[in-house]
Short mmCIF file of C-alpha atoms in Angstrom, two decimals:
data_model
loop_
_atom_site.label_atom_id
_atom_site.label_comp_id
_atom_site.label_asym_id
_atom_site.label_seq_id
_atom_site.Cartn_x
_atom_site.Cartn_y
_atom_site.Cartn_z
CA MET A 1 -2.97 3.39 -24.53
CA GLU A 2 -5.58 1.75 -22.35
CA ILE A 3 -4.59 0.22 -19.08
CA LEU A 4 -6.78 -1.83 -16.85
CA HIS A 5 -5.69 -2.07 -13.22
CA ILE A 6 -7.00 -4.98 -11.25
CA SER A 7 -6.60 -4.80 -7.41
CA ALA A 8 -8.12 -5.73 -4.08
CA GLU A 9 -7.69 -2.10 -2.86
CA CYS A 10 -8.07 1.39 -4.17
CA TYR A 11 -8.20 4.44 -2.13
CA PRO A 12 -10.77 6.01 -1.31
CA VAL A 13 -12.91 2.93 -2.25
CA ALA A 14 -11.14 0.44 0.02
CA LYS A 15 -7.79 0.80 1.72
CA VAL A 16 -5.84 -1.36 4.22
CA GLY A 17 -2.32 -0.30 3.33
CA GLY A 18 -0.08 1.27 0.74
CA LEU A 19 -1.60 -0.93 -2.01
CA GLY A 20 -4.78 1.19 -1.84
CA ASP A 21 -2.84 4.44 -2.03
CA VAL A 22 -0.91 3.41 -5.13
CA VAL A 23 -3.93 2.05 -7.05
CA GLY A 24 -5.91 5.17 -6.17
CA ALA A 25 -3.25 7.53 -7.52
CA LEU A 26 -1.24 5.94 -10.30
CA PRO A 27 -4.09 5.66 -12.73
CA LYS A 28 -5.00 9.40 -12.11
CA TYR A 29 -1.49 10.42 -13.17
CA GLN A 30 -1.54 8.04 -16.19
CA GLN A 31 -4.65 9.73 -17.32
CA GLN A 32 -2.91 13.07 -17.07
CA LEU A 33 -0.13 11.84 -19.21
CA GLY A 34 -2.72 10.98 -21.98
CA SER A 35 -3.44 7.30 -21.34
CA ILE A 36 -6.83 5.80 -20.56
CA ALA A 37 -6.49 4.23 -17.12
CA LYS A 38 -9.29 2.05 -15.60
CA VAL A 39 -9.44 0.38 -12.22
CA VAL A 40 -11.51 -2.56 -11.22
CA VAL A 41 -11.88 -3.66 -7.46
CA PRO A 42 -14.41 -5.74 -5.56
CA ALA A 43 -17.63 -4.12 -4.48
CA TYR A 44 -17.22 -4.28 -0.72
CA ARG A 45 -20.16 -3.03 1.37
CA ASN A 46 -18.51 -0.07 2.84
CA LYS A 47 -19.04 3.62 3.22
CA TYR A 48 -17.80 4.44 -0.31
CA TYR A 49 -20.31 1.91 -1.73
CA ASP A 50 -23.16 3.36 0.31
CA THR A 51 -22.49 6.96 -0.59
CA HIS A 52 -21.82 6.93 -4.31
CA GLU A 53 -23.84 6.29 -7.41
CA PHE A 54 -23.17 3.52 -9.83
CA ASP A 55 -24.39 2.25 -13.13
CA VAL A 56 -24.71 -1.45 -13.94
CA VAL A 57 -22.61 -2.00 -17.11
CA HIS A 58 -22.45 -5.73 -17.19
CA GLN A 59 -24.39 -8.65 -15.67
CA ALA A 60 -23.44 -12.33 -15.98
CA GLY A 61 -23.09 -15.56 -14.11
CA MET A 62 -20.06 -17.70 -13.42
CA TRP A 63 -19.08 -20.96 -11.98
CA LEU A 64 -16.76 -21.19 -8.96
CA GLY A 65 -16.10 -24.81 -8.85
CA HIS A 66 -19.46 -26.48 -8.46
CA ASP A 67 -21.26 -23.31 -7.33
CA TRP A 68 -22.96 -20.74 -9.58
CA TYR A 69 -22.68 -16.99 -8.76
CA HIS A 70 -24.45 -14.05 -10.37
CA PHE A 71 -22.23 -10.91 -10.65
CA ASN A 72 -22.65 -7.30 -11.67
CA VAL A 73 -20.01 -4.85 -13.00
CA LEU A 74 -20.78 -1.35 -11.63
CA LYS A 75 -19.24 1.83 -12.94
CA GLU A 76 -18.97 4.92 -10.70
CA ARG A 77 -21.21 7.34 -12.38
CA HIS A 78 -19.35 10.78 -11.96
CA ASN A 79 -15.70 9.79 -12.61
CA GLU A 80 -14.80 11.59 -9.37
CA LEU A 81 -11.40 9.87 -8.99
CA GLY A 82 -10.08 11.04 -12.25
CA PHE A 83 -10.36 7.72 -13.93
CA ASP A 84 -12.97 5.03 -14.79
CA LEU A 85 -13.73 2.95 -11.63
CA TYR A 86 -15.47 -0.30 -11.86
CA LEU A 87 -16.66 -2.61 -8.98
CA ILE A 88 -17.22 -6.23 -9.22
CA ASP A 89 -20.36 -7.14 -7.19
CA ILE A 90 -20.75 -10.80 -6.30
CA PRO A 91 -23.52 -11.33 -3.75
CA GLY A 92 -22.52 -13.98 -1.22
CA LEU A 93 -18.80 -13.52 -1.76
CA LEU A 94 -17.60 -9.84 -2.10
CA ASP A 95 -20.43 -8.12 -0.36
CA THR A 96 -18.35 -7.92 2.88
CA PRO A 97 -17.64 -4.83 5.08
CA ALA A 98 -13.90 -5.56 5.30
CA VAL A 99 -11.34 -6.22 2.57
CA TYR A 100 -9.55 -9.27 4.09
CA GLY A 101 -9.76 -11.61 7.11
CA TYR A 102 -12.50 -14.06 6.02
CA ALA A 103 -12.20 -17.84 6.14
CA ASN A 104 -13.18 -17.90 2.35
CA ASP A 105 -10.75 -15.25 1.19
CA THR A 106 -9.31 -17.76 -1.33
CA GLU A 107 -12.67 -18.27 -2.94
CA ARG A 108 -13.66 -14.54 -2.78
CA PHE A 109 -10.57 -13.29 -4.71
CA LEU A 110 -10.55 -16.21 -7.10
CA ALA A 111 -14.20 -15.40 -7.92
CA PHE A 112 -13.19 -11.78 -8.35
CA GLN A 113 -10.51 -12.57 -10.81
CA ILE A 114 -12.81 -14.91 -12.84
CA ALA A 115 -15.54 -12.28 -13.06
CA VAL A 116 -13.06 -9.70 -14.17
CA LEU A 117 -11.76 -11.97 -16.98
CA ASP A 118 -15.27 -13.15 -17.97
CA TRP A 119 -16.22 -9.32 -18.25
CA ILE A 120 -13.17 -8.50 -20.34
CA ASN A 121 -13.83 -11.51 -22.56
CA GLU A 122 -17.13 -9.83 -23.66
CA TRP A 123 -15.54 -6.43 -24.52
CA ALA A 124 -15.75 -5.45 -28.18
CA HIS A 125 -12.16 -4.18 -27.98
CA GLN A 126 -9.22 -5.18 -25.73
CA PRO A 127 -7.13 -3.15 -23.33
CA ASP A 128 -3.54 -2.64 -24.34
CA VAL A 129 -2.29 -3.72 -20.89
CA ILE A 130 -3.66 -5.61 -17.97
CA HIS A 131 -1.86 -4.50 -14.72
CA CYS A 132 -2.29 -6.80 -11.76
CA HIS A 133 -1.47 -5.86 -8.13
CA ASP A 134 -0.30 -8.49 -5.54
CA HIS A 135 -1.32 -12.03 -5.13
CA HIS A 136 -5.07 -11.18 -4.97
CA THR A 137 -4.94 -10.84 -8.78
CA GLY A 138 -2.05 -13.13 -9.39
CA LEU A 139 -4.04 -15.87 -11.29
CA VAL A 140 -5.03 -13.37 -13.99
CA PRO A 141 -1.74 -13.75 -16.02
CA PHE A 142 -1.95 -17.54 -15.73
CA LEU A 143 -5.53 -17.65 -16.92
CA ILE A 144 -4.90 -15.30 -19.77
CA ASN A 145 -2.05 -17.44 -21.01
CA TYR A 146 -3.59 -20.93 -20.41
CA GLY A 147 -7.29 -20.68 -19.63
CA TYR A 148 -9.40 -22.32 -22.49
CA LYS A 149 -12.19 -19.70 -22.37
CA TYR A 150 -9.80 -16.78 -22.37
CA ALA A 151 -7.89 -17.73 -25.42
CA ARG A 152 -8.86 -14.53 -27.15
CA LEU A 153 -7.15 -12.45 -24.36
CA LYS A 154 -3.79 -14.37 -24.75
CA ASP A 155 -2.00 -11.54 -26.61
CA ILE A 156 -2.80 -8.90 -24.08
CA PRO A 157 0.47 -7.97 -22.12
CA SER A 158 0.20 -8.43 -18.37
CA VAL A 159 2.16 -6.63 -15.72
CA LEU A 160 2.48 -7.63 -12.07
CA THR A 161 3.40 -5.25 -9.41
CA ILE A 162 4.66 -6.84 -6.16
CA HIS A 163 3.67 -4.53 -3.22
CA ASN A 164 4.63 -7.09 -0.57
CA ALA A 165 6.04 -10.62 -1.35
CA GLN A 166 5.47 -11.71 2.16
CA TYR A 167 1.89 -12.32 1.35
CA GLN A 168 1.46 -14.89 -1.54
CA GLY A 169 -2.14 -16.26 -1.23
CA GLN A 170 -1.07 -19.89 -1.31
CA PHE A 171 -3.78 -22.68 -1.16
CA GLY A 172 -3.89 -26.47 -1.49
CA TRP A 173 -4.27 -28.60 -4.60
CA ASP A 174 -7.56 -29.77 -3.23
CA LYS A 175 -9.10 -26.44 -4.54
CA LEU A 176 -7.72 -26.81 -8.10
CA TYR A 177 -11.32 -27.49 -9.22
CA LEU A 178 -12.15 -23.89 -8.39
CA ILE A 179 -9.91 -22.66 -11.21
CA PRO A 180 -11.56 -22.47 -14.76
CA SER A 181 -10.44 -25.11 -17.21
CA PHE A 182 -6.92 -24.73 -18.46
CA ASP A 183 -4.15 -26.69 -20.14
CA LEU A 184 -3.32 -29.15 -17.40
CA TRP A 185 0.16 -29.55 -18.86
CA LYS A 186 0.78 -26.05 -17.50
CA SER A 187 -0.11 -26.91 -13.94
CA GLY A 188 3.53 -26.52 -12.94
CA GLN A 189 3.10 -22.71 -13.59
CA LEU A 190 0.69 -22.66 -10.52
CA ASP A 191 3.00 -24.65 -8.20
CA TRP A 192 5.43 -23.52 -5.65
CA ASN A 193 6.56 -25.76 -2.86
CA GLY A 194 3.70 -28.17 -3.25
CA ALA A 195 0.87 -25.56 -3.20
CA ILE A 196 -0.88 -23.38 -5.61
CA ASN A 197 0.89 -19.97 -5.24
CA PRO A 198 -0.89 -17.07 -7.04
CA LEU A 199 2.10 -14.77 -6.48
CA ALA A 200 4.52 -17.19 -7.84
CA ALA A 201 2.20 -18.00 -10.76
CA ALA A 202 1.98 -14.32 -11.67
CA ILE A 203 5.77 -13.88 -11.50
CA LYS A 204 6.20 -16.87 -13.92
CA CYS A 205 3.34 -15.79 -16.36
CA ALA A 206 3.29 -11.98 -16.44
CA TRP A 207 5.17 -10.31 -19.29
CA ARG A 208 6.78 -7.91 -16.84
CA VAL A 209 7.19 -7.84 -13.02
CA THR A 210 7.76 -4.65 -11.11
CA THR A 211 8.32 -3.90 -7.47
CA VAL A 212 7.61 -0.63 -5.60
CA SER A 213 11.13 0.41 -5.24
CA PRO A 214 14.58 -0.47 -6.58
CA GLY A 215 15.89 -1.26 -3.16
CA TYR A 216 13.04 -3.70 -2.50
CA LEU A 217 13.78 -5.55 -5.76
CA GLU A 218 17.39 -6.07 -4.69
CA GLU A 219 16.19 -7.34 -1.25
CA LEU A 220 13.84 -9.89 -2.92
CA TYR A 221 16.74 -11.76 -4.46
CA SER A 222 17.69 -12.82 -0.99
CA ASN A 223 14.54 -12.34 1.10
CA ALA A 224 11.26 -13.07 -0.58
CA ASN A 225 9.50 -15.59 1.74
CA GLY A 226 10.63 -18.59 -0.25
CA LEU A 227 10.39 -17.02 -3.70
CA GLU A 228 14.06 -15.87 -3.88
CA SER A 229 15.13 -18.45 -6.50
CA LEU A 230 12.06 -17.68 -8.71
CA ILE A 231 12.65 -13.96 -8.73
CA SER A 232 16.31 -14.40 -9.50
CA GLN A 233 15.31 -16.77 -12.42
CA GLU A 234 12.98 -14.14 -13.81
CA ARG A 235 15.39 -11.28 -13.13
CA ALA A 236 15.41 -10.28 -16.92
CA LYS A 237 11.77 -9.15 -16.72
CA THR A 238 11.88 -7.49 -13.30
CA VAL A 239 12.22 -3.76 -12.68
CA GLY A 240 11.97 -1.61 -9.57
CA ILE A 241 9.89 1.63 -9.75
CA LEU A 242 9.65 3.86 -6.71
CA ASN A 243 6.18 4.61 -5.69
CA GLY A 244 4.91 8.23 -5.58
CA ILE A 245 2.29 9.96 -3.62
CA ASP A 246 -0.79 11.86 -4.78
CA THR A 247 0.26 15.46 -4.04
CA GLU A 248 -3.24 16.71 -4.61
CA VAL A 249 -4.53 14.63 -1.62
CA TRP A 250 -1.35 15.04 0.48
CA ASN A 251 -0.87 18.76 0.49
CA PRO A 252 -0.43 20.63 3.79
CA ASP A 253 -1.35 23.98 2.13
CA THR A 254 -4.80 22.67 1.10
CA ASP A 255 -5.58 19.61 3.36
CA THR A 256 -8.99 20.10 4.82
CA MET A 257 -8.23 17.59 7.59
CA LEU A 258 -5.81 19.97 9.41
CA SER A 259 -6.55 22.49 11.89
CA ALA A 260 -4.18 24.90 10.18
CA ASN A 261 -2.76 24.84 6.72
CA TYR A 262 0.88 25.77 5.86
CA ASP A 263 3.45 25.72 3.14
CA ILE A 264 7.15 25.73 2.99
CA ASP A 265 7.23 29.34 4.09
CA THR A 266 5.11 28.86 7.18
CA VAL A 267 5.93 25.31 8.06
CA ASP A 268 7.20 25.95 11.66
CA ASN A 269 4.13 27.95 12.75
CA GLY A 270 1.61 25.70 10.90
CA LYS A 271 3.13 22.48 12.36
CA GLN A 272 3.03 23.96 15.85
CA GLN A 273 -0.71 24.88 15.57
CA ASN A 274 -1.51 21.33 14.38
CA LYS A 275 0.61 19.86 17.16
CA ALA A 276 -1.09 21.97 19.74
CA GLN A 277 -4.44 20.55 18.74
CA LEU A 278 -3.13 16.93 18.48
CA CYS A 279 -1.41 17.21 21.87
CA GLU A 280 -4.52 18.63 23.57
CA ARG A 281 -6.58 15.84 22.11
CA PHE A 282 -4.34 13.12 23.53
CA GLY A 283 -3.13 14.77 26.72
CA LEU A 284 0.53 15.38 25.62
CA ASP A 285 2.91 18.23 26.20
CA SER A 286 3.13 20.35 23.01
CA THR A 287 6.52 21.78 24.03
CA LEU A 288 8.27 18.39 23.82
CA PRO A 289 9.34 16.64 20.60
CA LEU A 290 6.48 14.37 19.42
CA VAL A 291 7.45 10.94 17.78
CA SER A 292 4.55 9.15 16.22
CA PHE A 293 3.96 5.83 14.57
CA ILE A 294 1.16 5.32 11.92
CA GLY A 295 0.47 1.87 10.35
CA ARG A 296 -0.46 -1.75 10.95
CA LEU A 297 0.50 -3.07 14.34
CA VAL A 298 2.25 -6.20 12.85
CA GLY A 299 5.79 -7.71 12.90
CA ASP A 300 6.72 -6.62 9.46
CA LYS A 301 6.30 -3.04 10.60
CA GLY A 302 8.24 -3.58 13.71
CA ALA A 303 5.22 -2.66 15.74
CA ASP A 304 5.86 -5.38 18.28
CA LEU A 305 9.00 -3.41 19.27
CA LEU A 306 6.98 -0.15 20.11
CA PRO A 307 5.96 -1.02 23.70
CA ASP A 308 9.63 -1.61 24.69
CA ILE A 309 10.93 1.37 22.74
CA ILE A 310 8.40 3.67 24.30
CA ALA A 311 8.77 2.41 27.87
CA ARG A 312 12.56 2.45 27.66
CA SER A 313 12.75 5.93 26.15
CA LEU A 314 10.30 7.43 28.66
CA HIS A 315 12.20 5.82 31.51
CA GLU A 316 15.71 7.01 30.25
CA LEU A 317 14.52 10.36 29.13
CA PRO A 318 11.72 11.48 31.42
CA GLY A 319 9.87 14.64 30.56
CA GLU A 320 11.90 14.97 27.24
CA VAL A 321 9.79 13.25 24.57
CA ASN A 322 6.14 12.32 23.67
CA PHE A 323 4.97 9.30 21.67
CA LEU A 324 1.67 8.79 19.80
CA VAL A 325 0.56 5.58 18.01
CA LEU A 326 -2.29 5.24 15.44
CA GLY A 327 -2.97 1.80 14.12
CA SER A 328 -4.46 -1.63 14.53
CA GLY A 329 -3.33 -5.17 13.96
CA GLU A 330 -2.09 -8.13 15.99
CA PRO A 331 -3.95 -8.38 19.31
CA HIS A 332 -0.95 -9.05 21.39
CA VAL A 333 0.68 -5.91 20.04
CA GLU A 334 -2.51 -3.88 20.65
CA TRP A 335 -2.63 -5.31 24.16
CA ALA A 336 1.04 -4.47 24.99
CA LEU A 337 0.67 -0.93 23.74
CA GLN A 338 -2.42 -0.46 25.91
CA GLN A 339 -0.70 -1.95 28.98
CA THR A 340 2.17 0.44 28.30
CA ARG A 341 -0.34 3.40 28.37
CA ASN A 342 -2.28 2.08 31.31
CA ALA A 343 0.87 1.68 33.43
CA GLY A 344 0.90 5.46 33.66
CA SER A 345 3.55 6.20 31.09
CA TYR A 346 3.28 9.92 30.92
CA GLY A 347 4.08 11.12 27.38
CA PHE A 348 2.45 8.30 25.55
CA ASN A 349 -1.06 7.75 24.09
CA LEU A 350 -2.54 5.78 21.34
CA HIS A 351 -5.56 5.25 19.06
CA ILE A 352 -6.43 1.70 18.12
CA GLY A 353 -7.97 1.53 14.69
CA TYR A 354 -7.66 3.46 11.51
CA ASN A 355 -8.77 7.07 11.08
CA GLU A 356 -7.84 8.91 7.77
CA ALA A 357 -8.45 12.26 9.12
CA LEU A 358 -6.50 11.71 12.25
CA SER A 359 -3.53 10.35 10.23
CA HIS A 360 -3.39 13.59 8.22
CA LEU A 361 -3.41 15.55 11.41
CA ILE A 362 -0.68 13.35 12.98
CA TYR A 363 1.61 13.77 9.91
CA ALA A 364 1.12 17.55 10.21
CA GLY A 365 1.48 17.82 14.01
CA SER A 366 4.24 15.46 14.68
CA ASP A 367 7.97 16.32 14.76
CA PHE A 368 9.14 12.82 13.92
CA LEU A 369 7.59 9.78 12.26
CA LEU A 370 9.01 6.35 13.45
CA MET A 371 9.19 3.44 11.08
CA PRO A 372 11.20 0.56 12.56
CA SER A 373 10.11 -1.71 9.74
CA ARG A 374 11.59 -5.24 9.37
CA VAL A 375 10.16 -5.20 5.82
CA GLU A 376 9.19 -2.12 3.83
CA PRO A 377 8.90 -2.60 0.16
CA CYS A 378 8.46 1.09 -0.61
CA GLY A 379 6.80 2.78 2.23
CA LEU A 380 4.52 5.81 1.68
CA ASN A 381 4.38 7.00 5.24
CA GLN A 382 7.92 8.39 5.09
CA LEU A 383 7.00 10.40 1.82
CA TYR A 384 3.81 11.74 3.48
CA ALA A 385 6.01 12.75 6.41
CA LEU A 386 8.48 14.59 4.24
CA ARG A 387 5.61 16.32 2.34
CA TYR A 388 4.33 17.66 5.76
CA GLY A 389 7.76 18.76 7.05
CA THR A 390 7.87 15.79 9.61
CA VAL A 391 11.31 14.16 9.99
CA PRO A 392 11.18 10.36 9.22
CA MET A 393 13.02 7.96 11.48
CA VAL A 394 13.35 4.76 9.47
CA ARG A 395 15.24 1.49 9.45
CA SER A 396 17.62 1.18 6.44
CA THR A 397 15.60 -1.27 4.38
CA GLY A 398 13.76 -1.47 1.07
CA GLY A 399 12.14 1.79 -0.16
CA LEU A 400 13.08 3.57 3.22
CA LYS A 401 16.73 3.25 2.25
CA ASP A 402 15.89 4.60 -1.29
CA THR A 403 13.97 7.64 -0.03
CA VAL A 404 15.55 8.84 3.29
CA ILE A 405 19.05 10.11 3.74
CA ASP A 406 20.28 10.62 7.32
CA PHE A 407 20.41 14.22 8.50
CA GLY A 408 24.07 13.72 9.40
CA ASP A 409 24.97 13.22 5.85
CA GLN A 410 24.89 15.63 2.98
CA ASN A 411 21.33 16.57 1.86
CA GLY A 412 19.91 14.63 4.83
CA VAL A 413 16.08 14.63 5.50
CA GLY A 414 15.63 12.04 8.15
CA ILE A 415 17.10 9.67 10.78
CA ARG A 416 18.34 6.22 9.80
CA PHE A 417 19.18 3.26 11.84
CA ASN A 418 20.25 -0.32 10.79
CA GLN A 419 18.70 -2.69 13.20
CA ALA A 420 15.06 -3.52 13.89
CA GLY A 421 15.96 -3.57 17.60
CA VAL A 422 14.91 -1.67 20.69
CA TRP A 423 18.41 -0.33 21.55
CA ASP A 424 19.02 0.99 18.06
CA VAL A 425 15.71 2.82 17.91
CA CYS A 426 16.11 4.33 21.35
CA TYR A 427 19.46 5.71 20.27
CA SER A 428 17.72 7.23 17.32
CA VAL A 429 15.15 8.77 19.67
CA LYS A 430 18.01 10.49 21.51
CA ARG A 431 19.27 11.82 18.16
CA ALA A 432 15.78 13.10 17.34
CA ILE A 433 15.68 15.00 20.66
CA GLU A 434 19.00 16.60 19.87
CA LEU A 435 17.81 17.64 16.45
CA TYR A 436 14.55 19.05 17.87
CA HIS A 437 16.56 21.39 20.15
CA ASP A 438 18.78 22.51 17.33
CA THR A 439 16.02 24.53 15.81
CA THR A 440 18.07 25.93 12.87
CA HIS A 441 19.11 22.57 11.74
CA LEU A 442 15.57 21.11 12.22
CA HIS A 443 14.19 23.87 10.07
CA GLU A 444 16.68 23.17 7.41
CA VAL A 445 15.97 19.43 7.38
CA ARG A 446 12.19 20.12 7.18
CA LEU A 447 12.62 22.49 4.22
CA ARG A 448 14.85 20.00 2.44
CA GLY A 449 12.33 17.26 2.80
CA MET A 450 9.32 19.39 1.66
CA ARG A 451 11.22 20.42 -1.43
CA ILE A 452 11.62 16.88 -2.79
CA ASP A 453 9.24 15.95 -5.47
CA HIS A 454 7.72 12.51 -4.66
CA SER A 455 4.73 13.00 -6.87
CA TRP A 456 3.50 10.20 -9.06
CA SER A 457 4.38 12.10 -12.28
CA SER A 458 7.78 10.65 -12.88
CA SER A 459 6.86 7.17 -11.65
CA ALA A 460 3.73 7.14 -13.80
CA LEU A 461 5.84 7.86 -16.81
CA ARG A 462 8.19 5.00 -15.96
CA TYR A 463 5.18 2.70 -15.88
CA LEU A 464 4.20 3.96 -19.27
CA GLU A 465 7.65 3.15 -20.62
CA VAL A 466 7.31 -0.39 -19.23
CA TYR A 467 4.03 -0.93 -21.00
CA LYS A 468 5.38 0.45 -24.27
CA SER A 469 8.40 -1.94 -24.10
CA LEU A 470 5.86 -4.88 -24.26
CA LYS A 471 4.44 -3.94 -27.68
#
């Protein structure tokens, strides 16, 4: 079976969040199960593009509304990711250093989708499944079904995975002319609440819709940023499949980004060595419990709560706990965190920005990983934490609820709280400190978490089962 994944992100080519991790790992595990998995992403002008070799496998031109663009399809030469990787190069649109955040993002990702379909249209054969990820590729199922020039692709099954329904890519009908000619009687498939909504169109037109955890699928029926009724209407073709992690990349025993490697037999000593380096780097006390946050500093992640959580905890528990934050995002959240640090809050430091190597060290060196998310479709950070013997502290929502059992319950591996509120998180910080000082219990919780198999193997198999059901 040949699967073509279409995505805006793919680690290590381009990553902003969990989408990149999923698309960088799932195809590799599908390959290992005997399928042919391919990935196509935009050719951003970033470090990966500059440091790898590519072959041009296709060249063509395309219309985007009234504008003509040349595009190249580049194939990574050495197959170093374990699957065929293709980049869509569109000078003037996709040759940007960042993935998102440009005024013409609508045009950029629409052009990306058109170029991908134009390329597939020229194949001598057809893939067995086209797997689209999030709204950036949401018009692909619609165009396959109703685009005049893609008529020969109509029988290819399409699958949509919703990684985060809060982002839908809506744009106005004044940009309809940018979409290649299609059966105008089907315009309603594009519409949601008076706008062209790529995510809604994909939910309507894809043969199957998956979410990144069973818990998140259940939440979408009542909280999907306006798409609740649509997802409920399409319930028969939806399925929740929990994300996995790439256990080859995320392995404390072989991770080259750590100061000391460790396994389940040496976890306490190994974590302490990494913690010592981390605390020395950020001026923290390595004898105290270290609570860390890694992620985007946005409201969905509960990052706006962090300044008050940290300030209140350090005030109520002076000299009892350390906090460390790694991330970037909304300017007012970054500013508030910097003000909290600058106010002389002993026991807190942060790094604004993203640093892959530092994130690995934080997972290894932290005692607890805080995730006060308002929305968390699956969450990978808690899975990385468990893999590295770090106790996740999570709000009971989405995939966090699916993957973390409170340490007070049978087979517990983490700390759970119900509200995305400062008081509830601060109470959980107190629980974390108590667990930290109960070294026997802490050791048991760490080992229990490290023994859980969150690899992609079982999840990749479930996706293959979904594909086969479409034939």
